[in-house]
């Protein structure tokens, strides 16, 4: 971010960036805590995630006010305009990520009631990867690194593959033991929430790329999500019933 002739404008732009980075750190902690609640079967951690979501919402509101003030009073142009608009977009993406992390934590109570449920290790691994992606994309924002943003954009396919694998594991287990239907259903929702967080991270990457290069990413985002068409048919038993 370049220096401006008017120091107060420079301070406002830097303050906007700092607040956005802080929001990203809180959101990553929300994702990590939601996964920790699931791993440790700790509903108190899950409840903290629910309560802390208000902090994410408050920062989003603050950033929106800052952006509107800059647009109204500073009339930014060129890279400053791109940076200001991108901050608004990124804040909204982070706010949605926070909502999804909260949604994951809210489903913990049902999941941990079933000690036999399969797929927990995979979903925790997916959660770590998603948190790493959000961390990386916010670092790309802080450093205005378009190449790093592209890496996140093209790396989203790995998140989809995690989601596909979890759906296959969980739904297969559900077919084998229908007493786990409720917990398994909640587990698939968590997997989809994490997959959507990955999508929001790529949206942030796209915004960063535009700020730095003034160009949109031309390549289509690679997608491998097959969960909407995943169907499992239970085989007939030996008696043909």
Coordinates of C-alpha atoms in Angstrom, one line a residue:
X1 CA 0.0 0.0 0.0
X2 CA 1.6 3.3 -1.1
X3 CA 2.0 6.4 0.9
X4 CA -0.5 9.3 0.4
X5 CA 0.1 13.0 0.4
X6 CA -2.6 13.5 3.0
X7 CA -1.5 11.6 6.1
X8 CA -5.0 11.2 7.5
X9 CA -6.0 9.4 4.3
X10 CA -3.0 7.1 4.6
X11 CA -3.9 6.4 8.2
X12 CA -7.5 5.5 7.3
X13 CA -6.4 3.1 4.6
X14 CA -3.9 1.4 6.9
X15 CA -6.4 1.2 9.7
X16 CA -8.9 -0.5 7.3
X17 CA -6.3 -3.0 6.4
X18 CA -5.3 -3.7 10.0
X19 CA -8.9 -4.2 11.0
X20 CA -9.5 -6.6 8.2
X21 CA -6.5 -8.7 9.0
X22 CA -7.7 -8.8 12.7
X23 CA -11.1 -10.0 11.5
X24 CA -9.4 -12.7 9.5
X25 CA -7.4 -13.9 12.5
X26 CA -10.6 -14.1 14.6
X27 CA -12.4 -16.1 11.9
X28 CA -9.6 -18.6 11.6
X29 CA -9.7 -19.0 15.4
X30 CA -13.5 -19.7 15.0
X31 CA -12.9 -22.4 12.5
X32 CA -10.1 -24.0 14.6
X33 CA -12.2 -23.8 17.7
X34 CA -15.2 -25.4 16.0
X35 CA -13.0 -28.3 15.0
X36 CA -11.5 -28.5 18.5
X37 CA -15.0 -28.7 20.0
X38 CA -15.8 -31.7 17.7
X39 CA -12.5 -33.4 18.4
X40 CA -12.6 -33.0 22.2
X41 CA -16.4 -33.4 22.4
X42 CA -16.5 -30.2 24.3
X43 CA -19.8 -28.3 24.1
X44 CA -18.3 -25.4 26.1
X45 CA -15.9 -24.6 23.3
X46 CA -18.8 -24.9 20.8
X47 CA -20.8 -22.4 22.8
X48 CA -17.8 -20.0 22.8
X49 CA -17.7 -20.1 19.0
X50 CA -21.4 -19.2 19.0
X51 CA -20.9 -16.2 21.3
X52 CA -17.8 -15.0 19.5
X53 CA -19.6 -14.7 16.2
X54 CA -21.0 -11.4 17.5
X55 CA -17.5 -10.0 17.5
X56 CA -17.1 -10.9 13.8
X57 CA -20.4 -9.2 13.0
X58 CA -19.3 -6.1 14.9
X59 CA -16.0 -5.9 13.0
X60 CA -17.8 -6.3 9.7
X61 CA -20.1 -3.4 10.6
X62 CA -17.1 -1.3 11.6
X63 CA -15.3 -2.0 8.3
X64 CA -18.5 -1.2 6.3
X65 CA -18.7 2.2 8.1
X66 CA -15.0 2.9 7.4
X67 CA -15.4 2.1 3.7
X68 CA -18.4 4.3 3.3
X69 CA -16.6 7.1 5.0
X70 CA -13.6 6.8 2.8
X71 CA -15.7 6.7 -0.4
X72 CA -17.7 9.7 0.7
X73 CA -14.9 11.9 2.0
X74 CA -11.8 10.8 0.1
X75 CA -13.1 9.9 -3.4
X76 CA -10.4 7.3 -3.9
X77 CA -9.5 6.2 -7.4
X78 CA -7.3 3.6 -9.2
X79 CA -5.6 1.2 -6.7
X80 CA -7.1 3.1 -3.7
X81 CA -10.6 2.6 -5.0
X82 CA -10.0 -1.1 -5.7
X83 CA -8.5 -1.5 -2.3
X84 CA -11.4 0.2 -0.6
X85 CA -14.1 -1.8 -2.4
X86 CA -12.1 -5.0 -1.9
X87 CA -12.0 -4.4 1.8
X88 CA -15.8 -4.3 1.9
X89 CA -16.1 -7.5 -0.2
X90 CA -13.5 -9.3 1.9
X91 CA -15.2 -8.3 5.2
X92 CA -18.5 -9.7 3.9
X93 CA -16.8 -13.0 2.9
X94 CA -15.1 -13.3 6.3
X95 CA -18.5 -12.6 8.0
X96 CA -20.0 -15.5 6.1
X97 CA -17.1 -17.7 7.0
X98 CA -17.7 -16.8 10.6
X99 CA -21.4 -17.8 10.2
X100 CA -20.4 -21.1 8.7
X101 CA -17.9 -21.8 11.6
X102 CA -20.7 -21.0 14.0
X103 CA -23.0 -23.4 12.2
X104 CA -20.4 -26.2 12.4
X105 CA -20.1 -25.7 16.2
X106 CA -23.9 -25.7 16.6
X107 CA -24.0 -29.3 15.1
X108 CA -21.4 -30.6 17.5
X109 CA -23.9 -31.6 20.2
X110 CA -25.7 -34.1 18.0
X111 CA -22.5 -35.5 16.4
X112 CA -20.7 -36.2 19.7
X113 CA -23.7 -38.2 21.0
X114 CA -22.8 -41.0 18.6
X115 CA -19.5 -42.6 19.5
X116 CA -19.6 -44.9 16.5
X117 CA -19.8 -42.3 13.8
X118 CA -17.2 -42.5 11.1
X119 CA -15.4 -39.8 9.3
X120 CA -14.4 -37.6 12.2
X121 CA -10.7 -37.8 11.5
X122 CA -11.3 -36.8 7.9
X123 CA -13.4 -33.9 8.8
X124 CA -10.9 -32.6 11.3
X125 CA -8.2 -32.9 8.6
X126 CA -10.5 -31.0 6.2
X127 CA -11.0 -28.3 8.9
X128 CA -7.3 -27.9 9.3
X129 CA -6.9 -27.4 5.6
X130 CA -9.7 -24.9 5.4
X131 CA -8.3 -22.9 8.3
X132 CA -4.9 -23.0 6.6
X133 CA -6.4 -21.7 3.3
X134 CA -8.1 -18.8 5.1
X135 CA -4.9 -17.9 6.9
X136 CA -2.9 -18.0 3.7
X137 CA -5.4 -15.9 1.8
X138 CA -5.4 -13.2 4.5
X139 CA -1.6 -13.3 4.4
X140 CA -1.8 -12.7 0.7
X141 CA -4.1 -9.8 1.4
X142 CA -1.8 -8.3 4.0
X143 CA 1.2 -8.6 1.6
X144 CA -0.8 -7.8 -1.6
X145 CA 0.5 -11.0 -3.1
X146 CA -1.4 -11.8 -6.3
X147 CA 0.5 -15.0 -6.9
X148 CA -0.3 -16.4 -3.5
X149 CA -3.9 -15.5 -4.0
X150 CA -3.9 -17.5 -7.2
X151 CA -2.5 -20.5 -5.3
X152 CA -5.5 -20.4 -3.0
X153 CA -7.8 -20.0 -6.0
X154 CA -6.5 -23.1 -7.8
X155 CA -6.1 -25.1 -4.5
X156 CA -9.8 -25.1 -3.7
X157 CA -10.2 -28.4 -5.5
X158 CA -8.4 -30.2 -2.6
X159 CA -11.2 -29.0 -0.3
X160 CA -13.8 -30.4 -2.6
X161 CA -12.0 -33.7 -2.6
X162 CA -12.0 -33.8 1.2
X163 CA -15.8 -33.1 1.1
X164 CA -16.4 -35.9 -1.4
X165 CA -14.4 -38.4 0.7
X166 CA -16.3 -37.5 3.9
X167 CA -19.7 -37.8 2.2
X168 CA -18.7 -41.3 0.9
X169 CA -17.5 -42.4 4.4
X170 CA -20.4 -41.0 6.4
X171 CA -23.2 -42.0 4.0
X172 CA -21.8 -45.5 3.7
X173 CA -21.7 -45.8 7.5
X174 CA -25.3 -44.5 7.6
X175 CA -26.4 -47.2 5.2
X176 CA -24.8 -49.9 7.3
X177 CA -26.2 -48.6 10.6
X178 CA -29.3 -46.4 10.4
X179 CA -29.2 -45.7 14.1
X180 CA -26.5 -43.1 13.2
X181 CA -28.7 -41.2 10.7
X182 CA -29.1 -38.1 12.8
X183 CA -25.4 -37.7 13.7
X184 CA -24.3 -38.6 10.1
X185 CA -26.6 -36.0 8.7
X186 CA -25.1 -33.3 10.9
X187 CA -21.6 -34.5 9.9
X188 CA -22.4 -34.0 6.2
X189 CA -23.7 -30.5 7.0
X190 CA -20.4 -29.7 8.7
X191 CA -18.5 -31.0 5.7
X192 CA -20.5 -28.8 3.4
X193 CA -20.0 -25.8 5.6
X194 CA -16.3 -26.3 5.4
X195 CA -16.5 -26.7 1.7
X196 CA -18.3 -23.4 1.5
X197 CA -15.7 -21.7 3.6
X198 CA -13.2 -22.8 1.0
X199 CA -15.3 -21.2 -1.6
X200 CA -15.4 -17.9 0.4
X201 CA -11.6 -18.1 0.6
X202 CA -11.3 -18.3 -3.2
X203 CA -13.6 -15.3 -3.4
X204 CA -11.2 -13.4 -1.2
X205 CA -8.4 -14.5 -3.4
X206 CA -10.1 -13.2 -6.5
X207 CA -10.6 -9.8 -4.8
X208 CA -6.9 -9.6 -3.8
X209 CA -5.9 -10.5 -7.4
X210 CA -8.0 -7.7 -8.7
X211 CA -6.7 -5.1 -6.2
X212 CA -3.1 -5.9 -7.2
X213 CA -3.4 -6.4 -10.9
X214 CA -6.6 -4.5 -11.8
X215 CA -7.6 -7.7 -13.7
X216 CA -10.1 -10.5 -12.9
X217 CA -8.9 -14.1 -12.8
X218 CA -9.6 -15.4 -16.2
X219 CA -9.4 -19.1 -15.5
X220 CA -12.4 -20.9 -14.1
X221 CA -12.1 -22.0 -10.5
X222 CA -11.5 -25.8 -10.5
X223 CA -14.4 -27.6 -8.8
X224 CA -14.7 -31.3 -7.9
X225 CA -17.6 -31.3 -5.5
X226 CA -19.7 -34.4 -6.3
X227 CA -21.8 -34.4 -3.1
X228 CA -25.0 -33.2 -4.8
X229 CA -25.0 -36.3 -6.9
X230 CA -23.7 -38.8 -4.3
X231 CA -26.2 -41.7 -4.2
X232 CA -25.7 -45.0 -2.3
X233 CA -27.9 -48.0 -3.0
X234 CA -28.2 -50.6 -0.3
X235 CA -27.4 -54.1 -1.7
X236 CA -30.1 -56.8 -1.4
X237 CA -29.3 -59.4 1.3
X238 CA -28.8 -63.1 0.4
X239 CA -32.6 -63.8 0.7
X240 CA -33.4 -61.1 -1.8
X241 CA -35.5 -59.1 0.7

